[in-house]
Coordinates of C-alpha atoms in Angstrom, one line a residue:
Chain A
X287 CA 183.2 -77.3 141.8
X288 CA 183.7 -74.4 144.2
X289 CA 186.5 -72.0 143.1
X290 CA 188.3 -72.6 146.5
X291 CA 188.4 -76.3 145.7
X292 CA 189.8 -75.5 142.3
X293 CA 192.4 -73.2 143.8
X294 CA 193.6 -75.8 146.3
X295 CA 193.5 -78.7 143.9
X296 CA 196.9 -80.4 144.0
X297 CA 198.2 -83.4 142.0
X298 CA 200.9 -85.8 142.9
X299 CA 204.2 -84.8 141.2
X300 CA 205.9 -87.1 138.8
X301 CA 209.2 -85.6 139.7
X302 CA 211.6 -86.6 142.4
X303 CA 210.2 -88.1 145.6
X304 CA 206.6 -88.4 144.6
X305 CA 205.4 -89.3 148.1
X306 CA 206.1 -85.7 149.4
X307 CA 205.5 -83.6 146.3
X308 CA 202.4 -82.0 144.9
X309 CA 201.9 -79.6 142.0
X310 CA 199.3 -76.7 142.3
X311 CA 198.8 -73.4 140.6
X312 CA 197.5 -69.9 141.4
X313 CA 193.8 -69.4 140.5
X314 CA 192.4 -66.3 138.8
X315 CA 189.4 -66.4 141.1
X316 CA 191.7 -65.6 144.1
X317 CA 194.0 -63.1 142.4
X318 CA 195.2 -60.2 144.5
X319 CA 196.5 -56.8 143.1
X320 CA 199.7 -58.7 142.1
X321 CA 200.0 -62.4 142.4
X322 CA 197.6 -64.6 144.5
X323 CA 195.8 -64.0 147.8
X324 CA 198.1 -65.3 150.6
X325 CA 195.2 -67.1 152.1
X326 CA 195.0 -69.5 149.2
X327 CA 198.7 -70.1 149.3
X328 CA 198.3 -70.9 153.0
X329 CA 195.4 -73.3 152.1
X330 CA 197.5 -75.0 149.5
X331 CA 200.4 -75.5 151.9
X332 CA 197.9 -77.1 154.4
X333 CA 196.2 -79.1 151.7
X334 CA 199.6 -80.7 150.8
X335 CA 199.6 -82.3 154.3
X336 CA 195.9 -83.1 154.2
X337 CA 196.5 -85.1 151.0
X338 CA 199.7 -86.8 152.2
X339 CA 199.3 -90.5 152.8
X340 CA 201.3 -90.4 156.0
X341 CA 199.1 -87.7 157.7
X342 CA 198.0 -88.3 161.3
X343 CA 194.9 -86.6 162.7
X344 CA 193.9 -83.0 162.1
X345 CA 195.7 -79.6 162.1
X346 CA 196.2 -77.8 165.4
X347 CA 198.8 -75.3 164.4
X348 CA 200.0 -73.8 161.1
X349 CA 202.7 -71.2 160.5
X350 CA 203.1 -69.9 157.0
X351 CA 206.1 -67.7 156.0
X352 CA 205.7 -65.7 152.8
X353 CA 209.3 -65.7 151.6
X354 CA 208.9 -64.1 148.2
X355 CA 206.2 -62.8 145.9
X356 CA 204.3 -65.7 144.3
X357 CA 203.9 -65.3 140.6
X358 CA 200.8 -66.4 138.7
X359 CA 201.4 -70.0 137.5
X360 CA 202.5 -73.3 138.8
X361 CA 203.7 -74.0 142.4
X362 CA 205.5 -77.0 143.6
X363 CA 204.8 -78.1 147.2
X364 CA 207.0 -80.4 149.3
X365 CA 205.4 -81.6 152.5
X366 CA 207.6 -83.7 154.8
X367 CA 206.6 -85.3 158.1
X368 CA 209.7 -84.7 160.3
X369 CA 208.4 -86.3 163.5
X370 CA 205.5 -88.6 164.2
X371 CA 204.6 -89.3 167.8
X372 CA 201.7 -91.3 169.2
X373 CA 199.2 -88.5 168.9
X374 CA 201.0 -85.6 167.2
X375 CA 202.8 -85.1 164.0
X376 CA 205.2 -82.3 162.9
X377 CA 205.5 -81.1 159.3
X378 CA 207.8 -78.9 157.3
X379 CA 206.3 -77.7 154.0
X380 CA 207.8 -75.5 151.3
X381 CA 206.6 -74.0 148.1
X382 CA 208.8 -73.5 145.1
X383 CA 208.4 -71.6 141.8
X384 CA 210.6 -71.1 138.8
X385 CA 211.7 -67.5 138.7
X386 CA 214.3 -66.0 136.4
X387 CA 215.2 -69.4 135.1
X388 CA 216.0 -70.8 138.5
X389 CA 213.7 -72.4 141.1
X390 CA 213.3 -70.6 144.4
X391 CA 211.4 -71.0 147.7
X392 CA 208.4 -68.7 147.7
X393 CA 206.9 -69.9 151.0
X394 CA 207.7 -72.2 153.9
X395 CA 205.4 -73.6 156.5
X396 CA 205.3 -75.7 159.6
X397 CA 202.3 -77.6 160.8
X398 CA 201.4 -79.6 163.8
X399 CA 198.7 -82.2 163.4
X400 CA 197.1 -84.1 166.3
X401 CA 194.6 -86.8 167.2
X402 CA 192.5 -85.0 169.8
X403 CA 190.6 -86.3 172.8
X404 CA 187.8 -84.8 174.8
X405 CA 188.9 -82.9 177.9
X406 CA 187.8 -80.0 180.1
X407 CA 187.2 -77.2 177.6
X408 CA 186.4 -73.5 178.0
X409 CA 186.6 -70.3 176.0
X410 CA 188.4 -67.6 177.9
X411 CA 188.5 -65.0 175.1
X412 CA 185.3 -62.9 174.9
X413 CA 183.2 -62.9 171.8
X414 CA 181.9 -59.4 171.0
X415 CA 178.4 -58.9 172.4
X416 CA 175.3 -57.5 170.8
X417 CA 176.5 -58.2 167.3
X418 CA 173.6 -58.2 164.8
X419 CA 172.9 -61.4 162.8
X420 CA 174.6 -61.5 159.4
X421 CA 171.2 -61.0 157.6
X422 CA 170.9 -57.6 159.4
X423 CA 174.3 -56.3 158.1
X424 CA 174.9 -55.3 154.5
X425 CA 177.6 -57.1 152.5
X426 CA 180.8 -55.1 151.8
X427 CA 180.7 -53.8 148.2
X428 CA 183.3 -55.6 146.2
X429 CA 183.1 -53.7 142.9
X430 CA 186.5 -52.5 141.8
X431 CA 188.3 -54.8 144.3
X432 CA 190.7 -57.6 143.3
X433 CA 189.3 -61.0 142.7
X434 CA 189.9 -62.5 146.2
X435 CA 187.6 -60.2 148.3
X436 CA 184.9 -61.1 145.8
X437 CA 185.2 -64.7 146.9
X438 CA 184.1 -63.7 150.4
X439 CA 180.9 -62.4 151.8
X440 CA 182.1 -59.9 154.4
X441 CA 179.6 -58.0 156.5
X442 CA 181.3 -55.4 158.7
X443 CA 179.9 -54.5 162.1
X444 CA 182.9 -52.3 162.9
X445 CA 186.2 -51.3 161.3
X446 CA 185.2 -51.7 157.6
X447 CA 187.8 -51.3 154.8
X448 CA 187.9 -47.6 154.3
X449 CA 185.6 -46.3 151.5
X450 CA 188.1 -43.5 150.9
X451 CA 191.7 -43.2 151.9
X452 CA 191.3 -39.8 153.5
X453 CA 194.4 -40.1 155.7
X454 CA 192.2 -39.4 158.9
X455 CA 194.1 -41.5 161.5
X456 CA 191.7 -43.6 163.6
X457 CA 192.1 -44.3 167.3
X458 CA 192.4 -48.1 166.7
X459 CA 192.2 -50.7 163.9
X460 CA 189.7 -53.1 165.4
X461 CA 187.3 -54.8 163.0
X462 CA 184.3 -57.1 163.7
X463 CA 182.8 -58.8 160.7
X464 CA 180.7 -61.8 159.6
X465 CA 182.6 -63.7 156.8
X466 CA 182.0 -66.8 154.7
X467 CA 183.1 -68.1 151.3
X468 CA 181.2 -66.7 148.3
X469 CA 179.6 -68.7 146.9
X470 CA 178.8 -70.6 150.1
X471 CA 181.0 -73.6 151.0
X472 CA 181.0 -75.8 154.0
X473 CA 183.8 -74.7 156.4
X474 CA 186.8 -77.0 156.7
X475 CA 190.4 -76.6 157.7
X476 CA 191.7 -75.3 154.4
X477 CA 189.0 -72.7 154.1
X478 CA 189.5 -71.7 157.7
X479 CA 193.3 -71.3 157.0
X480 CA 192.4 -69.0 154.0
X481 CA 189.9 -67.0 156.0
X482 CA 192.6 -66.5 158.6
X483 CA 194.4 -64.3 156.1
X484 CA 191.3 -62.5 154.9
X485 CA 191.5 -59.7 157.6
X486 CA 192.6 -56.6 155.7
X487 CA 195.9 -55.1 156.8
X488 CA 195.2 -53.2 160.0
X489 CA 197.3 -50.2 158.9
X490 CA 194.6 -49.4 156.2
X491 CA 191.9 -49.3 158.9
X492 CA 194.1 -47.4 161.3
X493 CA 195.6 -44.8 159.0
X494 CA 193.2 -44.7 156.0
X495 CA 196.3 -44.1 154.0
X496 CA 197.8 -46.3 151.2
X497 CA 200.9 -48.2 152.0
X498 CA 202.8 -51.0 150.4
X499 CA 202.2 -54.1 152.6
X500 CA 203.0 -57.8 152.6
X501 CA 202.4 -60.5 155.2
X502 CA 205.7 -62.1 156.2
X503 CA 204.5 -64.7 158.6
X504 CA 201.1 -66.0 159.8
X505 CA 200.3 -68.4 162.5
X506 CA 196.9 -70.0 163.0
X507 CA 195.8 -72.2 165.9
X508 CA 192.9 -74.4 165.1
X509 CA 190.7 -74.9 168.2
X510 CA 187.9 -76.6 166.2
X511 CA 188.0 -80.2 165.1
X512 CA 186.3 -81.3 161.9
X513 CA 183.1 -82.2 163.8
X514 CA 182.8 -78.6 165.1
X515 CA 183.6 -77.2 161.7
X516 CA 180.8 -79.4 160.2
X517 CA 178.4 -77.8 162.7
X518 CA 179.2 -74.4 161.3
X519 CA 178.6 -75.6 157.8
X520 CA 178.1 -72.9 155.2
X521 CA 177.1 -70.2 157.7
X522 CA 179.1 -67.0 158.4
X523 CA 181.8 -67.0 161.1
X524 CA 182.5 -63.9 163.2
X525 CA 185.9 -62.4 162.7
X526 CA 187.5 -60.0 165.1
X527 CA 190.9 -58.4 164.3
X528 CA 193.2 -55.8 165.8
X529 CA 196.8 -54.6 165.5
X530 CA 199.1 -54.7 168.5
X531 CA 202.2 -52.7 167.4
X532 CA 203.6 -50.8 164.4
X533 CA 207.3 -50.2 164.4
X534 CA 210.1 -49.6 161.9
X535 CA 208.5 -51.3 158.9
X536 CA 206.5 -54.1 160.6
X537 CA 203.3 -54.4 162.4
X538 CA 201.5 -57.4 163.9
X539 CA 197.8 -58.1 163.9
X540 CA 195.8 -60.8 165.8
X541 CA 192.4 -62.3 164.9
X542 CA 189.8 -64.6 166.2
X543 CA 187.2 -66.6 164.2
X544 CA 184.1 -67.5 166.1
X545 CA 181.2 -69.8 165.3
X546 CA 177.7 -68.4 165.5
X547 CA 177.3 -70.5 168.7
X548 CA 180.3 -68.6 170.3
X549 CA 182.9 -71.3 170.0
X550 CA 186.4 -70.0 169.1
X551 CA 187.2 -71.9 166.0
X552 CA 190.7 -70.4 165.5
X553 CA 193.0 -67.7 166.7
X554 CA 195.4 -66.2 164.1
X555 CA 198.4 -63.9 164.3
X556 CA 200.5 -62.3 161.6
X557 CA 203.5 -60.0 161.1
X558 CA 203.2 -57.6 158.2
X559 CA 205.8 -55.6 156.4
X560 CA 204.8 -52.0 155.5
X561 CA 206.4 -49.1 153.7
X562 CA 204.9 -45.7 154.2
Chain B
X106 CA 229.9 -65.9 182.1
X107 CA 226.1 -65.6 182.5
X108 CA 224.4 -69.1 182.7
X109 CA 222.2 -68.1 179.7
X110 CA 225.3 -67.4 177.6
X111 CA 226.6 -70.8 178.7
X112 CA 223.3 -72.4 177.8
X113 CA 223.1 -70.9 174.3
X114 CA 226.8 -71.4 173.5
X115 CA 227.1 -73.3 170.2
X116 CA 230.1 -74.5 168.4
X117 CA 230.5 -75.1 164.7
X118 CA 230.0 -78.8 163.9
X119 CA 232.9 -80.8 162.3
X120 CA 230.3 -83.1 160.7
X121 CA 228.6 -82.7 157.4
X122 CA 227.9 -79.2 156.0
X123 CA 229.7 -77.2 158.6
X124 CA 228.4 -73.9 157.4
X125 CA 224.9 -74.7 158.6
X126 CA 225.5 -76.9 161.6
X127 CA 226.1 -76.1 165.2
X128 CA 226.4 -78.3 168.3
X129 CA 224.9 -77.2 171.6
X130 CA 223.8 -78.9 174.8
X131 CA 221.2 -78.7 177.5
X132 CA 222.4 -76.8 180.6
X133 CA 221.6 -77.8 184.2
X134 CA 220.9 -74.2 185.2
X135 CA 217.9 -74.2 182.9
X136 CA 216.6 -77.7 183.6
X137 CA 212.8 -78.2 183.8
X138 CA 211.1 -81.0 185.7
X139 CA 212.1 -83.3 182.9
X140 CA 214.6 -82.1 180.2
X141 CA 215.3 -78.4 179.5
X142 CA 213.2 -75.3 179.7
X143 CA 211.7 -74.7 176.2
X144 CA 212.8 -71.1 176.3
X145 CA 216.5 -72.1 176.2
X146 CA 215.8 -74.4 173.2
X147 CA 214.1 -71.5 171.4
X148 CA 217.0 -69.3 172.3
X149 CA 219.5 -71.9 170.9
X150 CA 217.5 -72.2 167.7
X151 CA 217.6 -68.5 167.2
X152 CA 221.2 -68.3 168.2
X153 CA 222.1 -70.7 165.4
X154 CA 220.9 -68.1 163.0
X155 CA 222.6 -65.2 164.9
X156 CA 225.9 -67.0 164.6
X157 CA 225.4 -68.0 160.9
X158 CA 227.9 -66.2 158.5
X159 CA 225.1 -65.6 156.0
X160 CA 222.7 -63.9 158.4
X161 CA 221.1 -60.7 157.2
X162 CA 219.7 -58.2 159.7
X163 CA 217.8 -58.9 163.0
X164 CA 215.0 -61.3 163.8
X165 CA 211.4 -60.1 163.4
X166 CA 209.6 -63.4 163.6
X167 CA 210.4 -66.8 165.2
X168 CA 208.2 -69.9 165.3
X169 CA 209.5 -72.9 167.3
X170 CA 207.8 -76.3 167.1
X171 CA 208.6 -78.6 170.0
X172 CA 208.4 -81.9 168.2
X173 CA 209.5 -84.3 170.9
X174 CA 210.9 -84.2 174.4
X175 CA 214.5 -82.9 174.5
X176 CA 216.7 -85.2 176.6
X177 CA 219.5 -83.8 178.7
X178 CA 222.7 -83.8 176.6
X179 CA 224.0 -82.7 173.2
X180 CA 221.7 -81.1 170.5
X181 CA 222.7 -80.7 166.8
X182 CA 221.2 -77.6 165.2
X183 CA 221.0 -77.1 161.4
X184 CA 220.1 -73.6 160.3
X185 CA 219.5 -73.0 156.6
X186 CA 218.7 -69.7 154.9
X187 CA 216.1 -70.7 152.3
X188 CA 215.4 -67.3 150.8
X189 CA 217.4 -64.1 151.0
X190 CA 215.8 -60.9 149.6
X191 CA 217.0 -57.4 149.6
X192 CA 215.9 -56.6 153.2
X193 CA 214.4 -59.9 154.5
X194 CA 215.7 -63.4 155.0
X195 CA 213.8 -66.6 155.7
X196 CA 215.3 -69.5 157.7
X197 CA 214.4 -73.1 158.5
X198 CA 216.2 -74.5 161.5
X199 CA 215.9 -77.9 163.1
X200 CA 217.3 -79.6 166.2
X201 CA 218.3 -83.2 166.3
X202 CA 219.2 -85.6 169.1
X203 CA 220.3 -89.2 169.2
X204 CA 217.5 -91.1 170.9
X205 CA 217.2 -94.9 171.1
X206 CA 220.3 -95.3 168.9
X207 CA 218.8 -93.3 166.0
X208 CA 218.8 -89.5 165.5
X209 CA 215.5 -87.8 165.5
X210 CA 214.1 -84.3 165.1
X211 CA 213.3 -82.8 168.5
X212 CA 212.4 -79.3 167.4
X213 CA 211.9 -77.3 164.2
X214 CA 211.8 -73.5 163.7
X215 CA 211.3 -70.9 161.1
X216 CA 212.7 -67.4 161.5
X217 CA 212.3 -64.2 159.5
X218 CA 215.2 -61.7 159.7
X219 CA 215.1 -58.2 158.4
X220 CA 217.0 -55.0 157.9
X221 CA 214.6 -52.4 159.4
X222 CA 214.1 -48.8 158.5
X223 CA 212.4 -46.0 160.5
X224 CA 208.7 -45.5 159.6
X225 CA 205.6 -44.2 161.2
X226 CA 205.3 -46.2 164.5
X227 CA 202.7 -46.6 167.1
X228 CA 201.7 -48.9 169.9
X229 CA 198.0 -49.9 169.6
X230 CA 198.0 -52.5 172.4
X231 CA 197.5 -51.1 175.8
X232 CA 200.1 -51.6 178.5
X233 CA 198.5 -52.3 181.9
X234 CA 198.1 -49.0 183.9
X235 CA 199.0 -48.3 187.5
X236 CA 201.5 -51.1 187.7
X237 CA 203.8 -50.6 190.7
X238 CA 207.5 -50.4 190.0
X239 CA 209.5 -53.7 190.2
X240 CA 211.1 -52.6 193.5
X241 CA 207.7 -52.4 195.1
X242 CA 206.7 -55.9 194.2
X243 CA 208.2 -59.0 196.0
X244 CA 210.0 -61.6 193.9
X245 CA 208.2 -64.9 193.4
X246 CA 209.7 -67.5 195.8
X247 CA 211.6 -70.1 193.8
X248 CA 212.4 -72.6 196.5
X249 CA 211.4 -76.1 195.5
X250 CA 211.0 -75.0 191.8
X251 CA 212.9 -76.5 188.9
X252 CA 216.2 -74.8 188.0
X253 CA 214.8 -72.6 185.1
X254 CA 212.4 -70.4 187.1
X255 CA 215.3 -69.7 189.5
X256 CA 217.1 -68.1 186.5
X257 CA 214.4 -65.4 186.3
X258 CA 213.4 -62.7 188.7
X259 CA 209.6 -62.7 188.4
X260 CA 207.5 -60.2 190.3
X261 CA 203.8 -60.9 190.0
X262 CA 201.4 -58.0 190.1
X263 CA 198.4 -60.3 189.1
X264 CA 197.9 -64.0 188.3
X265 CA 200.8 -65.5 190.2
X266 CA 201.8 -69.1 190.0
X267 CA 199.4 -70.8 192.5
X268 CA 200.9 -71.3 195.9
X269 CA 198.6 -74.3 196.3
X270 CA 196.8 -76.4 193.7
X271 CA 193.5 -76.1 195.5
X272 CA 191.4 -76.8 192.4
X273 CA 189.5 -73.6 192.8
X274 CA 188.8 -72.6 189.2
X275 CA 189.5 -68.9 188.6
X276 CA 187.5 -66.6 186.3
X277 CA 190.4 -66.0 184.0
X278 CA 194.2 -66.8 183.6
X279 CA 195.6 -63.3 183.1
X280 CA 199.0 -62.6 184.6
X281 CA 200.9 -59.4 184.9
X282 CA 204.6 -59.6 186.1
X283 CA 207.9 -57.9 186.0
X284 CA 210.6 -60.3 184.7
X285 CA 214.3 -60.2 184.0
X286 CA 217.2 -62.7 183.9
X287 CA 218.6 -63.7 187.3
X288 CA 221.4 -62.9 187.6
X289 CA 220.9 -59.6 185.7
X290 CA 221.8 -59.7 182.0
X291 CA 221.4 -57.1 179.3
X292 CA 218.4 -57.9 177.2
X293 CA 219.0 -59.2 173.6
X294 CA 217.1 -61.2 171.0
X295 CA 218.0 -64.6 172.4
X296 CA 217.1 -63.7 176.0
X297 CA 213.8 -62.1 174.8
X298 CA 213.1 -65.4 172.9
X299 CA 213.6 -67.4 176.1
X300 CA 211.5 -65.0 178.2
X301 CA 208.7 -65.4 175.6
X302 CA 208.4 -69.0 176.9
X303 CA 208.6 -68.1 180.6
X304 CA 204.9 -67.4 181.1
X305 CA 203.7 -70.4 183.1
X306 CA 201.0 -72.5 181.4
X307 CA 197.7 -70.6 181.7
X308 CA 195.8 -73.7 182.7
X309 CA 197.7 -73.8 186.0
X310 CA 196.6 -70.2 186.8
X311 CA 193.0 -70.8 185.6
X312 CA 192.3 -74.2 187.2
X313 CA 194.8 -74.4 190.1
X314 CA 195.0 -78.0 189.2
X315 CA 197.9 -80.1 188.1
X316 CA 197.9 -81.2 184.5
X317 CA 200.5 -82.7 182.2
X318 CA 201.3 -80.0 179.7
X319 CA 203.7 -79.3 176.8
X320 CA 204.1 -76.4 174.4
X321 CA 203.8 -77.7 170.9
X322 CA 204.3 -74.4 169.0
X323 CA 205.4 -70.9 169.9
X324 CA 205.6 -67.8 167.7
X325 CA 207.3 -64.6 168.8
X326 CA 207.2 -61.3 166.8
X327 CA 210.1 -59.0 167.7
X328 CA 209.0 -55.4 167.6
X329 CA 212.2 -54.1 169.2
X330 CA 215.4 -53.8 167.3
X331 CA 218.8 -54.1 169.0
X332 CA 219.0 -50.4 169.8
X333 CA 215.7 -50.5 171.7
X334 CA 216.7 -53.7 173.5
X335 CA 220.0 -51.9 174.6
X336 CA 217.9 -49.1 176.1
X337 CA 216.2 -51.7 178.3
X338 CA 219.5 -53.1 179.4
X339 CA 219.4 -55.2 182.5
X340 CA 216.1 -53.8 183.8
X341 CA 212.8 -55.8 184.2
X342 CA 210.3 -56.0 181.4
X343 CA 206.6 -56.1 182.0
X344 CA 205.0 -59.4 180.9
X345 CA 201.2 -59.8 180.3
X346 CA 199.8 -63.2 179.4
X347 CA 196.3 -64.7 179.0
X348 CA 194.7 -67.8 177.5
X349 CA 192.2 -67.6 174.7
X350 CA 190.7 -71.0 174.4
X351 CA 191.0 -74.5 175.9
X352 CA 189.5 -77.4 173.9
X353 CA 190.0 -81.1 173.4
X354 CA 193.6 -81.3 174.7
X355 CA 195.0 -78.0 173.5
X356 CA 194.9 -74.4 174.6
X357 CA 196.5 -71.3 173.4
X358 CA 198.0 -68.4 175.3
X359 CA 199.2 -65.0 174.2
X360 CA 201.7 -62.7 175.8
X361 CA 203.2 -59.2 175.5
X362 CA 206.6 -58.0 176.7
X363 CA 206.8 -54.3 177.4
X364 CA 209.8 -52.0 178.2
X365 CA 209.5 -49.9 181.3
X366 CA 209.0 -46.9 178.9
X367 CA 205.8 -48.6 177.4
X368 CA 207.3 -49.8 174.2
X369 CA 206.0 -53.2 173.1
X370 CA 209.2 -55.2 172.7
X371 CA 207.6 -58.5 171.5
X372 CA 204.2 -60.2 171.2
X373 CA 204.2 -64.0 171.7
X374 CA 201.7 -66.7 171.2
X375 CA 201.8 -70.5 171.9
X376 CA 199.7 -73.6 171.6
X377 CA 200.0 -76.0 174.5
X378 CA 199.0 -79.6 174.8
X379 CA 197.3 -80.6 178.1
X380 CA 196.0 -83.8 179.6
X381 CA 193.6 -83.5 182.5

C-alpha cells in the first residue's frame, strides 16, 4: 500500500452520526517538523467527502483552514453535505482532536463537488516555456529534511529550497519544479490536494532566512476531472509558485499545477502566517 | 445612509441562539439580473462576524461558497467561532433562506480573523505601470445595466465590459480598472469584500459571447489592516483581473486590489460555473 493511501485511510466512526463521521490518524511517513504535513490533512478532509455515501460528482473547489496545530494521533472528521443541487454539491467538513482533555476543532474545510459537462475550454495562464524534462533535472536532496518532503520527488528548475539560509534577500520567490509522489502513485484528487500544499513557504525562497510559519487557509480549484488525472498517471506534474504580498505577519502565495501536456490541472492559493 | 450600509445592515435574531444569529435582507440597490449581487452577500457574511460580540481582530481570509440562488427577501446568517487562538480566530458562517416552504442553505463561508503585528513587509506582485489617474479615465456607462454596477464607479484602462457581444474571441481576459463605491464611501473590510466580487466574469471579456454564469466559490485574502484602508478613504482602488483556465463548465479568475500608493490591499480568487 502506498504511504499516501495509508495516510488518508479513514474508517467509519462508531460514534454519533456515523453517516458523516470518519476516523483517521496522522502518519509518520508524512510528518513535518512538528505534527503532520498540512497537505495530508487537506487530503484527509477531501477524502472524507470522497468516501461519503451521499457524494455527487467530483471536486471542483476545496478550501482548508488550519485552525490549530494538529498533534500526532487520531483525528475525527465530520463531513456534511449542506446543499445538493442538480449538478453541484456543497460540503462543510471539520477535523477534531482531543487536546488538553477536551476536543477541539483543528481544521475546517468547505468543498464544492460537481458533475461536469464538456464545454468550450481553454488555458489562459501560460505554462513556463523551455522547461527541461524531469529526467534532465536532478532530484532535490532530502537528507536531513522532515519525512514529508521525502515522500515527494521534487526537481527544481528555478527557485529551489535554499541550501543555506544565508539571509541574502532574493528579488522574487518564484519556483518552477517537477513534482510527483515518491514512491510513484497515480495522480488523483486527494494526491493533487496534498501536492497543492507542497510548495515550500515563499518567504524561505525570498529571504533565505528562517521564520516561524504556518498556513492558515488554502484554496484549490480543480480544473482536471478524473479522466484527465488518469492521463497524467504516475508522471511528474509541473508546479509553479510565487508570493504576491507580505504584510504584518501574513503573506499569500499562489501556485499552478500543470500536466506534462500543458493542461492546467489545478490552481491553488494560500495565506501563511509568519513571524520574523 | 449609504446604500451599502443599508444592504449589510443586520439585526440580532430573536430566534434560536441569538448570540450567533443575524437577520438581513437583499437590497434593491444591489440587485443583479436575478437575485442580489454576490458581493453584497459576501459582505453580509463578513459583517455577521464583524458584529459578533466574540470577534477577535480583523479579517485576513474569507471564503464564500454560493450554494444556491439567493432570492430577493430575508436572509438568516449564523456565524460561529469554531476556534479562538491567541492571535487568530476561525469562523464558519452560513446563510439560510426559506425556499419552497422549507429553509435551505444558500451560502456558506469560512473566515480567519487575526490580531496583526508589524513585521518585515513587501509587495512581490507588480502593480500595472503607467496607469492614468482615475480623473483621466471615463466612467463605464451603466445605463441599462442591473442595479449593482450602478453602485460602483468603474473606470476601465483595459479589458472593459464588452459594448457589444460580437462573439469576437479575444487573446486574453485581463482587465485593469479604477473602482470605488458610488456614491463615495470610505473603504472598509466589508466594502473590500464586495468589490472583490465586482470583477465581471472573465468569460464575457474573453469570448464577447453571452453565457449563463454563476460564481460557486470566492476567496479573498486581506493584506490591508483597517489603518491602511483608512488611508485609502473614499478614493478609487486599482483592480486587476484575469482568468487562468476554462474547462468543462468551470473557470477560475484571480484579482488584485491596489491602493493608489501601490499597496496590495487584497488578492481575490474565484471559481465560476458557466454554460455555453
